[in-house]
Amino acid sequence: MKDVKAFVFDVFGTLVDWRSGVAREAAQFLQRHGRGADEADAFADAWRGLYQPAMEKIRKGERPFVRLDVLHRENLEQVLPVFGIDRQRVPALELDELNLAWHRLDPWPDTVQGLSRLKSRHIIAPLSNGNIRLMIDMAKHGSLPWDAILGAEVAQAYKPSPDAYLRTADVLALPPQSVCMVAAHNSDLAAAQKCGFRTAFIARPREHGPAQTSDLRAEGQWDWIAEDLVDLAARFGV
Amino acid sequence: MKDVKAFVFDVFGTLVDWRSGVAREAAQFLQRHGRGADEADAFADAWRGLYQPAMEKIRKGERPFVRLDVLHRENLEQVLPVFGIDRQRVPALELDELNLAWHRLDPWPDTVQGLSRLKSRHIIAPLSNGNIRLMIDMAKHGSLPWDAILGAEVAQAYKPSPDAYLRTADVLALPPQSVCMVAAHNSDLAAAQKCGFRTAFIARPREHGPAQTSDLRAEGQWDWIAEDLVDLAARFGV
């Protein structure tokens, strides 16, 4: 434990409730365009569903790196017709504004206290696929006390590409074994572990709503499995 | 003023007192190696004197980008013989440790309050030639409340190259005129202004010690000239 100098965090799902946050803003949007607010959860899920395929083109080298705000905006235009909305009839500025819903997500109840305690003796930074400005806005919205904003845009690589992890450790001037990846997603931890990172799992069983079936428990040999971020901090004596 | 969304800051000299901080640690080092502590200010000046030439090779494209910690470490080895110290007789780990003096510089008295007030309504980030880990350590040492760590390592370019400024605005997803560069150095502000940034000057007449002759006053058409960071915050009503 003494060797962990920095904690780096997955953000969407692990630290913030993206589904409720996006659905909250989507509900108003849907109603403005003649749809029901009851479709908001499905809208959030459909929008998020295009997240991995969009990044995959960049991971495969089929497209140069662009920040997540750009991918979210493109994906939003793809989602509209699924909900019967003609994207040609929605002003671009209104879509730009809805796209910022990802910048205004609320933290889970334990997030701020857990991060603050871990920060007292360690470096803490996001290692998210979210871009720098998105992470800045989210931190100001939710009082996330980051030491630095790291992640995909600094590394110019999307998780789970090894470069996303290895370049983050390099920027921190730390060997991978001195960096602990914290995530609610087993796949993220598996990729980090392959790069030599230490790993900590926290279940977020409501990330995908009440019917969630994935990532309900740790599925790998993670270094720490904690109830939440406050529990993780306690295990490190902070 | 309403249009300024982010303040970005020069750090060495503008926010922290690099000369006293480096001299403090150099004094102990010099005494361990048979020299006088009274040489510490000259040692700090000589070490800093190699800063611009080292970056210049990278600005000119004669060398790929490397972070400032690397340049500081190389420059340290060059400074030793000037003070009669045989670098072959100093353990590498001792030089590594002295190199971290740049990570432990103290802020000027107004820095933390000024940054905290500006942060309440704006994004604040360093736009320093210092690398990310250096800035993280310095922020933890001096309680600098950054929203993000930006600057040379994120931009992969050293000031005053235009890319250092323009890529920082791009990462912030802001037009240059919505970003205000704050510095105690007229040359830094001139370069930022050429890139379209707003500019704020704060004199730090003791940065180079009691005999300082440069940057004692504003020498350009800067948007704001303030007494210190607290005064700058007051001008923005925060």
Short mmCIF file of C-alpha atoms in Angstrom, two decimals:
data_model
loop_
_atom_site.label_atom_id
_atom_site.label_comp_id
_atom_site.label_asym_id
_atom_site.label_seq_id
_atom_site.Cartn_x
_atom_site.Cartn_y
_atom_site.Cartn_z
CA MET A 1 0.00 0.00 0.00
CA LYS A 2 2.83 2.35 0.80
CA ASP A 3 3.98 2.06 -2.78
CA VAL A 4 0.81 3.57 -4.23
CA LYS A 5 1.68 7.20 -4.93
CA ALA A 6 -1.22 8.08 -7.21
CA PHE A 7 -4.82 7.00 -7.66
CA VAL A 8 -6.31 7.44 -11.10
CA PHE A 9 -10.03 7.05 -11.65
CA ASP A 10 -12.51 5.98 -14.19
CA VAL A 11 -15.16 8.69 -14.09
CA PHE A 12 -18.35 7.85 -16.02
CA GLY A 13 -20.14 5.34 -13.83
CA THR A 14 -17.39 5.05 -11.21
CA LEU A 15 -17.50 8.60 -9.84
CA VAL A 16 -20.58 10.15 -11.44
CA ASP A 17 -24.07 8.95 -12.34
CA TRP A 18 -24.05 9.59 -16.08
CA ARG A 19 -27.40 7.87 -16.76
CA SER A 20 -29.52 10.00 -14.43
CA GLY A 21 -27.66 13.15 -15.38
CA VAL A 22 -28.06 12.70 -19.11
CA ALA A 23 -31.66 11.52 -18.76
CA ARG A 24 -32.54 14.61 -16.70
CA GLU A 25 -31.50 16.92 -19.50
CA ALA A 26 -32.76 14.63 -22.25
CA ALA A 27 -36.25 14.63 -20.69
CA GLN A 28 -36.63 18.35 -21.26
CA PHE A 29 -35.23 18.05 -24.76
CA LEU A 30 -37.58 15.20 -25.67
CA GLN A 31 -40.60 17.10 -24.42
CA ARG A 32 -39.64 20.16 -26.44
CA HIS A 33 -39.61 17.95 -29.52
CA GLY A 34 -42.94 16.24 -29.00
CA ARG A 35 -41.72 13.10 -27.26
CA GLY A 36 -42.32 11.79 -23.77
CA ALA A 37 -40.06 12.37 -20.79
CA ASP A 38 -40.51 8.66 -20.05
CA GLU A 39 -38.16 7.95 -22.95
CA ALA A 40 -35.29 9.80 -21.27
CA ASP A 41 -33.58 6.76 -19.74
CA ALA A 42 -33.72 4.95 -23.07
CA PHE A 43 -32.34 8.05 -24.77
CA ALA A 44 -29.41 8.17 -22.35
CA ASP A 45 -28.74 4.46 -22.88
CA ALA A 46 -28.91 4.77 -26.66
CA TRP A 47 -26.54 7.77 -26.65
CA ARG A 48 -24.11 5.97 -24.35
CA GLY A 49 -24.45 2.86 -26.52
CA LEU A 50 -22.63 4.62 -29.35
CA TYR A 51 -19.70 5.55 -27.08
CA GLN A 52 -17.56 2.43 -27.45
CA PRO A 53 -18.04 2.01 -31.22
CA ALA A 54 -17.06 5.66 -31.79
CA MET A 55 -13.84 5.29 -29.79
CA GLU A 56 -13.08 1.95 -31.39
CA LYS A 57 -12.37 3.60 -34.76
CA ILE A 58 -9.74 5.74 -33.07
CA ARG A 59 -8.26 2.84 -31.11
CA LYS A 60 -7.93 0.88 -34.35
CA GLY A 61 -6.23 3.79 -36.07
CA GLU A 62 -9.05 4.24 -38.58
CA ARG A 63 -9.46 7.83 -37.41
CA PRO A 64 -7.07 10.33 -35.79
CA PHE A 65 -7.67 11.14 -32.12
CA VAL A 66 -10.51 13.58 -31.48
CA ARG A 67 -11.78 14.51 -28.04
CA LEU A 68 -14.84 12.90 -26.53
CA ASP A 69 -16.96 16.06 -26.84
CA VAL A 70 -16.69 15.63 -30.61
CA LEU A 71 -17.71 11.97 -30.47
CA HIS A 72 -20.61 12.70 -28.11
CA ARG A 73 -21.86 15.40 -30.48
CA GLU A 74 -21.70 13.10 -33.50
CA ASN A 75 -23.38 10.30 -31.57
CA LEU A 76 -26.16 12.64 -30.47
CA GLU A 77 -27.04 13.31 -34.10
CA GLN A 78 -27.21 9.58 -34.69
CA VAL A 79 -29.52 9.03 -31.74
CA LEU A 80 -32.12 11.63 -32.70
CA PRO A 81 -33.80 9.68 -35.54
CA VAL A 82 -34.07 6.61 -33.28
CA PHE A 83 -36.43 8.72 -31.18
CA GLY A 84 -38.27 10.09 -34.21
CA ILE A 85 -36.60 13.49 -34.14
CA ASP A 86 -35.48 15.05 -37.41
CA ARG A 87 -32.03 16.41 -36.71
CA GLN A 88 -32.38 18.96 -39.47
CA ARG A 89 -35.14 20.62 -37.48
CA VAL A 90 -33.17 21.00 -34.25
CA PRO A 91 -30.93 24.09 -34.02
CA ALA A 92 -27.24 23.22 -33.80
CA LEU A 93 -26.90 25.37 -30.69
CA GLU A 94 -29.58 23.33 -28.94
CA LEU A 95 -27.65 20.14 -29.68
CA ASP A 96 -24.42 21.79 -28.52
CA GLU A 97 -26.13 22.62 -25.26
CA LEU A 98 -27.56 19.13 -24.76
CA ASN A 99 -24.10 17.72 -25.50
CA LEU A 100 -22.87 19.55 -22.40
CA ALA A 101 -25.10 17.35 -20.24
CA TRP A 102 -22.00 15.13 -19.97
CA HIS A 103 -20.18 18.07 -18.32
CA ARG A 104 -22.83 18.42 -15.61
CA LEU A 105 -23.11 14.92 -14.15
CA ASP A 106 -23.59 14.53 -10.41
CA PRO A 107 -21.14 12.55 -8.30
CA TRP A 108 -22.27 9.48 -6.34
CA PRO A 109 -22.79 10.30 -2.65
CA ASP A 110 -19.40 8.93 -1.48
CA THR A 111 -17.30 10.40 -4.31
CA VAL A 112 -16.28 13.81 -3.00
CA GLN A 113 -15.45 12.64 0.51
CA GLY A 114 -13.54 9.62 -0.78
CA LEU A 115 -11.50 11.66 -3.26
CA SER A 116 -10.75 14.35 -0.67
CA ARG A 117 -9.45 11.78 1.81
CA LEU A 118 -7.31 9.98 -0.77
CA LYS A 119 -5.93 13.36 -1.91
CA SER A 120 -4.58 14.11 1.55
CA ARG A 121 -1.71 11.67 1.02
CA HIS A 122 -1.74 10.75 -2.66
CA ILE A 123 -1.99 12.30 -6.10
CA ILE A 124 -5.52 11.93 -7.50
CA ALA A 125 -6.47 12.41 -11.14
CA PRO A 126 -9.10 11.18 -13.56
CA LEU A 127 -7.96 8.58 -16.09
CA SER A 128 -11.14 8.93 -18.09
CA ASN A 129 -11.96 8.92 -21.76
CA GLY A 130 -13.57 12.30 -21.16
CA ASN A 131 -11.64 15.28 -22.48
CA ILE A 132 -9.94 17.93 -20.37
CA ARG A 133 -12.61 20.63 -20.61
CA LEU A 134 -15.35 18.11 -19.90
CA MET A 135 -13.49 16.98 -16.77
CA ILE A 136 -12.86 20.59 -15.67
CA ASP A 137 -16.55 21.49 -15.99
CA MET A 138 -17.63 18.32 -14.20
CA ALA A 139 -15.17 18.95 -11.37
CA LYS A 140 -16.44 22.50 -10.91
CA HIS A 141 -20.05 21.27 -11.04
CA GLY A 142 -19.53 18.48 -8.52
CA SER A 143 -16.59 19.77 -6.45
CA LEU A 144 -14.24 16.98 -7.45
CA PRO A 145 -10.88 18.01 -5.94
CA TRP A 146 -8.47 16.81 -8.63
CA ASP A 147 -4.73 17.40 -8.44
CA ALA A 148 -4.57 17.30 -12.25
CA ILE A 149 -6.76 16.33 -15.19
CA LEU A 150 -5.22 13.35 -16.93
CA GLY A 151 -6.74 10.76 -19.26
CA ALA A 152 -7.45 10.24 -22.92
CA GLU A 153 -6.80 13.77 -24.17
CA VAL A 154 -3.44 14.09 -22.40
CA ALA A 155 -2.46 10.57 -23.51
CA GLN A 156 -4.01 11.03 -26.97
CA ALA A 157 -5.34 7.47 -26.64
CA TYR A 158 -8.64 5.99 -25.46
CA LYS A 159 -8.92 3.31 -22.80
CA PRO A 160 -8.52 0.37 -22.91
CA SER A 161 -5.59 1.01 -25.28
CA PRO A 162 -2.38 0.43 -23.30
CA ASP A 163 -1.09 3.89 -24.26
CA ALA A 164 -3.90 5.49 -22.25
CA TYR A 165 -2.53 3.90 -19.07
CA LEU A 166 1.19 3.88 -19.83
CA ARG A 167 1.37 7.51 -20.94
CA THR A 168 -0.54 8.53 -17.82
CA ALA A 169 2.02 6.80 -15.59
CA ASP A 170 4.78 8.42 -17.63
CA VAL A 171 3.34 11.91 -17.18
CA LEU A 172 3.13 11.20 -13.45
CA ALA A 173 6.80 10.16 -13.56
CA LEU A 174 5.80 6.99 -11.71
CA PRO A 175 6.31 3.31 -12.47
CA PRO A 176 2.93 1.67 -13.26
CA GLN A 177 3.04 -0.33 -10.02
CA SER A 178 2.93 2.92 -8.04
CA VAL A 179 -0.34 3.94 -9.71
CA CYS A 180 -3.68 2.45 -8.69
CA MET A 181 -6.52 2.43 -11.21
CA VAL A 182 -9.94 2.73 -9.53
CA ALA A 183 -12.96 1.65 -11.56
CA ALA A 184 -16.41 0.10 -11.41
CA HIS A 185 -15.67 -1.78 -14.63
CA ASN A 186 -13.76 -5.05 -14.63
CA SER A 187 -12.60 -4.56 -18.22
CA ASP A 188 -10.94 -1.23 -17.37
CA LEU A 189 -9.08 -2.82 -14.45
CA ALA A 190 -8.00 -5.77 -16.59
CA ALA A 191 -6.44 -3.43 -19.13
CA ALA A 192 -4.74 -1.37 -16.41
CA GLN A 193 -3.42 -4.50 -14.70
CA LYS A 194 -1.88 -5.70 -17.95
CA CYS A 195 0.03 -2.42 -18.03
CA GLY A 196 1.38 -3.06 -14.53
CA PHE A 197 -1.01 -0.81 -12.59
CA ARG A 198 -2.40 -1.69 -9.20
CA THR A 199 -6.18 -2.05 -9.27
CA ALA A 200 -9.15 -1.22 -7.04
CA PHE A 201 -12.75 -2.24 -7.79
CA ILE A 202 -15.87 -0.51 -6.53
CA ALA A 203 -19.26 -1.85 -7.60
CA ARG A 204 -21.77 0.69 -8.93
CA PRO A 205 -24.78 -1.62 -9.34
CA ARG A 206 -27.13 1.20 -10.42
CA GLU A 207 -24.90 2.75 -13.09
CA HIS A 208 -27.12 1.25 -15.79
CA GLY A 209 -30.34 1.55 -13.79
CA PRO A 210 -32.27 -1.03 -11.76
CA ALA A 211 -31.92 -3.82 -14.34
CA GLN A 212 -28.11 -3.76 -14.47
CA THR A 213 -26.52 -7.18 -15.01
CA SER A 214 -22.84 -6.34 -15.68
CA ASP A 215 -20.02 -5.42 -13.29
CA LEU A 216 -22.10 -6.26 -10.24
CA ARG A 217 -19.02 -7.76 -8.63
CA ALA A 218 -15.27 -8.08 -9.00
CA GLU A 219 -14.34 -10.56 -11.69
CA GLY A 220 -10.56 -10.43 -11.53
CA GLN A 221 -7.65 -10.57 -9.12
CA TRP A 222 -7.83 -6.93 -8.14
CA ASP A 223 -5.55 -5.57 -5.42
CA TRP A 224 -8.42 -3.96 -3.54
CA ILE A 225 -12.18 -4.44 -3.60
CA ALA A 226 -13.97 -1.73 -1.65
CA GLU A 227 -17.58 -0.88 -0.86
CA ASP A 228 -17.17 2.67 -2.08
CA LEU A 229 -14.55 5.44 -2.24
CA VAL A 230 -14.80 6.26 1.45
CA ASP A 231 -14.16 2.60 2.26
CA LEU A 232 -11.19 2.60 -0.15
CA ALA A 233 -9.75 5.66 1.60
CA ALA A 234 -10.18 3.97 4.97
CA ARG A 235 -8.21 0.96 3.75
CA PHE A 236 -5.34 3.31 2.97
CA GLY A 237 -5.61 4.87 6.42
CA VAL A 238 -6.74 8.27 5.20
CA MET B 1 -14.22 41.23 -18.56
CA LYS B 2 -17.31 39.05 -18.83
CA ASP B 3 -15.73 37.33 -21.79
CA VAL B 4 -12.76 35.98 -19.84
CA LYS B 5 -13.67 32.38 -19.07
CA ALA B 6 -10.24 31.11 -18.05
CA PHE B 7 -7.11 32.54 -16.47
CA VAL B 8 -3.86 30.80 -17.27
CA PHE B 9 -0.72 31.62 -15.36
CA ASP B 10 2.97 31.79 -15.72
CA VAL B 11 4.29 30.06 -12.60
CA PHE B 12 8.07 30.48 -12.05
CA GLY B 13 8.42 34.04 -10.82
CA THR B 14 4.77 35.01 -11.26
CA LEU B 15 3.24 32.67 -8.67
CA VAL B 16 6.21 31.20 -6.82
CA ASP B 17 9.57 32.48 -5.63
CA TRP B 18 11.89 30.12 -7.50
CA ARG B 19 15.12 31.92 -6.54
CA SER B 20 14.70 31.67 -2.77
CA GLY B 21 13.34 28.14 -2.99
CA VAL B 22 16.16 26.79 -5.11
CA ALA B 23 18.79 28.70 -3.12
CA ARG B 24 17.45 27.24 0.15
CA GLU B 25 18.06 23.70 -1.03
CA ALA B 26 21.25 24.57 -2.91
CA ALA B 27 22.76 26.03 0.27
CA GLN B 28 22.65 22.66 2.00
CA PHE B 29 23.97 20.92 -1.10
CA LEU B 30 26.87 23.37 -1.45
CA GLN B 31 27.86 22.96 2.18
CA ARG B 32 27.86 19.18 1.85
CA HIS B 33 30.31 19.57 -1.02
CA GLY B 34 32.74 21.95 0.64
CA ARG B 35 31.36 25.21 -0.68
CA GLY B 36 29.78 28.16 1.09
CA ALA B 37 26.06 28.64 1.62
CA ASP B 38 26.67 32.25 0.56
CA GLU B 39 27.01 30.97 -3.00
CA ALA B 40 23.43 29.65 -3.03
CA ASP B 41 21.80 32.64 -4.75
CA ALA B 42 24.46 32.60 -7.46
CA PHE B 43 23.93 28.86 -7.84
CA ALA B 44 20.18 29.35 -8.30
CA ASP B 45 20.81 32.12 -10.84
CA ALA B 46 23.33 30.03 -12.79
CA TRP B 47 20.99 27.03 -12.86
CA ARG B 48 18.09 29.20 -14.01
CA GLY B 49 20.39 30.84 -16.54
CA LEU B 50 20.55 27.60 -18.52
CA TYR B 51 16.74 27.35 -18.68
CA GLN B 52 16.05 29.39 -21.81
CA PRO B 53 18.95 27.99 -23.89
CA ALA B 54 17.87 24.42 -23.08
CA MET B 55 14.30 25.06 -24.21
CA GLU B 56 15.46 26.97 -27.26
CA LYS B 57 16.82 23.79 -28.86
CA ILE B 58 13.36 22.27 -28.59
CA ARG B 59 11.59 25.39 -29.82
CA LYS B 60 13.87 25.40 -32.87
CA GLY B 61 13.16 21.75 -33.57
CA GLU B 62 16.76 20.72 -32.93
CA ARG B 63 15.59 18.32 -30.26
CA PRO B 64 12.28 16.50 -29.67
CA PHE B 65 10.14 17.71 -26.77
CA VAL B 66 11.30 16.52 -23.36
CA ARG B 67 9.79 17.66 -20.10
CA LEU B 68 11.35 20.39 -17.98
CA ASP B 69 12.45 17.96 -15.24
CA VAL B 70 14.81 16.45 -17.80
CA LEU B 71 16.20 19.84 -18.83
CA HIS B 72 16.62 20.95 -15.21
CA ARG B 73 18.55 17.74 -14.45
CA GLU B 74 20.86 18.19 -17.42
CA ASN B 75 21.39 21.85 -16.57
CA LEU B 76 22.23 20.96 -12.97
CA GLU B 77 25.11 18.79 -14.16
CA GLN B 78 26.40 21.70 -16.21
CA VAL B 79 26.25 24.07 -13.25
CA LEU B 80 28.24 21.91 -10.83
CA PRO B 81 31.72 22.53 -12.33
CA VAL B 82 31.06 26.29 -12.33
CA PHE B 83 31.00 25.97 -8.53
CA GLY B 84 34.01 23.70 -8.43
CA ILE B 85 32.05 20.53 -7.82
CA ASP B 86 33.07 17.38 -9.72
CA ARG B 87 29.82 15.88 -10.92
CA GLN B 88 31.37 12.41 -11.04
CA ARG B 89 31.74 12.53 -7.28
CA VAL B 90 28.11 13.39 -6.52
CA PRO B 91 25.71 10.42 -6.35
CA ALA B 92 23.04 10.55 -9.06
CA LEU B 93 20.33 10.16 -6.45
CA GLU B 94 21.55 13.27 -4.66
CA LEU B 95 21.27 15.24 -7.90
CA ASP B 96 17.82 13.77 -8.55
CA GLU B 97 16.76 14.99 -5.13
CA LEU B 98 18.19 18.48 -5.60
CA ASN B 99 16.44 18.62 -8.97
CA LEU B 100 13.14 18.33 -7.11
CA ALA B 101 13.80 21.70 -5.45
CA TRP B 102 11.82 23.09 -8.40
CA HIS B 103 8.82 21.03 -7.21
CA ARG B 104 8.90 22.59 -3.73
CA LEU B 105 8.87 26.32 -4.39
CA ASP B 106 6.85 28.57 -2.10
CA PRO B 107 4.07 30.80 -3.46
CA TRP B 108 4.24 34.57 -3.09
CA PRO B 109 2.03 35.80 -0.21
CA ASP B 110 -0.92 36.83 -2.42
CA THR B 111 -0.89 33.78 -4.73
CA VAL B 112 -3.20 31.32 -2.97
CA GLN B 113 -5.85 33.86 -2.05
CA GLY B 114 -5.78 35.40 -5.51
CA LEU B 115 -6.07 32.05 -7.29
CA SER B 116 -8.85 30.88 -4.99
CA ARG B 117 -10.90 34.00 -5.64
CA LEU B 118 -10.42 33.85 -9.41
CA LYS B 119 -11.34 30.14 -9.32
CA SER B 120 -14.75 30.93 -7.85
CA ARG B 121 -16.00 32.16 -11.22
CA HIS B 122 -13.39 31.16 -13.78
CA ILE B 123 -11.26 28.23 -14.85
CA ILE B 124 -7.71 28.57 -13.53
CA ALA B 125 -4.73 26.58 -14.78
CA PRO B 126 -0.97 26.99 -15.07
CA LEU B 127 0.38 27.74 -18.52
CA SER B 128 3.92 27.10 -17.44
CA ASN B 129 6.93 25.51 -19.04
CA GLY B 130 7.04 23.24 -15.98
CA ASN B 131 5.89 19.68 -16.57
CA ILE B 132 2.73 18.12 -15.18
CA ARG B 133 4.30 16.23 -12.25
CA LEU B 134 6.33 19.28 -11.27
CA MET B 135 3.15 21.38 -11.22
CA ILE B 136 1.25 18.72 -9.24
CA ASP B 137 3.96 18.54 -6.58
CA MET B 138 4.22 22.33 -6.38
CA ALA B 139 0.45 22.66 -6.03
CA LYS B 140 0.35 20.12 -3.21
CA HIS B 141 3.32 21.83 -1.52
CA GLY B 142 1.85 25.33 -1.75
CA SER B 143 -1.91 24.64 -1.85
CA LEU B 144 -2.41 26.05 -5.34
CA PRO B 145 -6.06 25.23 -6.17
CA TRP B 146 -5.79 24.47 -9.90
CA ASP B 147 -8.76 23.30 -11.93
CA ALA B 148 -6.37 21.51 -14.29
CA ILE B 149 -2.66 21.34 -15.02
CA LEU B 150 -2.03 22.73 -18.50
CA GLY B 151 1.12 24.09 -20.09
CA ALA B 152 4.14 22.91 -22.02
CA GLU B 153 3.77 19.17 -21.45
CA VAL B 154 0.10 19.09 -22.47
CA ALA B 155 0.82 21.33 -25.47
CA GLN B 156 4.14 19.59 -26.24
CA ALA B 157 5.61 23.03 -26.88
CA TYR B 158 7.53 25.53 -24.78
CA LYS B 159 6.55 29.16 -24.35
CA PRO B 160 6.90 31.51 -26.11
CA SER B 161 6.20 29.24 -29.09
CA PRO B 162 2.68 30.03 -30.32
CA ASP B 163 1.67 26.37 -30.02
CA ALA B 164 2.08 26.56 -26.26
CA TYR B 165 -0.68 29.19 -26.09
CA LEU B 166 -2.89 28.08 -28.96
CA ARG B 167 -3.02 24.42 -27.96
CA THR B 168 -3.88 25.45 -24.41
CA ALA B 169 -6.85 27.49 -25.63
CA ASP B 170 -7.86 24.56 -27.85
CA VAL B 171 -7.81 22.11 -24.94
CA LEU B 172 -9.95 24.56 -22.97
CA ALA B 173 -12.34 24.65 -25.95
CA LEU B 174 -12.18 28.44 -25.77
CA PRO B 175 -11.32 31.11 -28.34
CA PRO B 176 -8.02 32.80 -27.39
CA GLN B 177 -9.81 36.06 -26.55
CA SER B 178 -11.68 34.26 -23.76
CA VAL B 179 -8.41 33.25 -22.09
CA CYS B 180 -6.34 35.69 -20.03
CA MET B 181 -2.61 35.05 -19.63
CA VAL B 182 -1.29 36.29 -16.29
CA ALA B 183 2.45 36.83 -16.00
CA ALA B 184 5.18 38.91 -14.41
CA HIS B 185 7.14 38.80 -17.67
CA ASN B 186 6.40 41.20 -20.51
CA SER B 187 7.80 38.81 -23.11
CA ASP B 188 5.36 36.06 -22.09
CA LEU B 189 2.43 38.45 -22.39
CA ALA B 190 3.64 39.71 -25.76
CA ALA B 191 3.68 36.17 -27.12
CA ALA B 192 0.25 35.41 -25.65
CA GLN B 193 -1.19 38.63 -27.06
CA LYS B 194 0.07 37.76 -30.53
CA CYS B 195 -1.95 34.54 -30.23
CA GLY B 196 -5.10 36.52 -29.40
CA PHE B 197 -5.08 36.03 -25.62
CA ARG B 198 -6.11 38.71 -23.17
CA THR B 199 -3.23 39.73 -20.91
CA ALA B 200 -2.69 40.71 -17.27
CA PHE B 201 0.62 41.93 -15.85
CA ILE B 202 1.72 41.70 -12.23
CA ALA B 203 5.16 43.00 -11.29
CA ARG B 204 7.34 40.71 -9.19
CA PRO B 205 10.25 43.06 -8.55
CA ARG B 206 12.09 40.62 -6.27
CA GLU B 207 11.94 37.55 -8.52
CA HIS B 208 15.61 37.97 -9.36
CA GLY B 209 16.58 39.33 -5.95
CA PRO B 210 17.18 42.89 -4.75
CA ALA B 211 19.18 43.93 -7.84
CA GLN B 212 16.49 43.06 -10.39
CA THR B 213 16.38 45.38 -13.40
CA SER B 214 13.97 43.59 -15.78
CA ASP B 215 10.17 43.41 -15.80
CA LEU B 216 9.85 46.04 -13.09
CA ARG B 217 6.85 47.49 -14.90
CA ALA B 218 4.42 46.81 -17.71
CA GLU B 219 6.01 47.42 -21.10
CA GLY B 220 3.12 46.63 -23.42
CA GLN B 221 -0.54 47.35 -24.01
CA TRP B 222 -1.81 44.76 -21.56
CA ASP B 223 -5.50 44.48 -20.79
CA TRP B 224 -4.98 44.61 -17.05
CA ILE B 225 -2.09 45.74 -14.86
CA ALA B 226 -2.62 44.73 -11.25
CA GLU B 227 -0.70 45.13 -8.00
CA ASP B 228 -0.88 41.43 -7.26
CA LEU B 229 -3.26 38.48 -7.73
CA VAL B 230 -5.65 39.63 -5.03
CA ASP B 231 -5.91 42.99 -6.77
CA LEU B 232 -6.50 41.23 -10.09
CA ALA B 233 -9.32 39.17 -8.54
CA ALA B 234 -10.86 42.35 -7.13
CA ARG B 235 -10.88 43.90 -10.58
CA PHE B 236 -12.95 40.95 -11.77
CA GLY B 237 -15.30 41.35 -8.83
CA VAL B 238 -14.40 38.08 -7.13
#
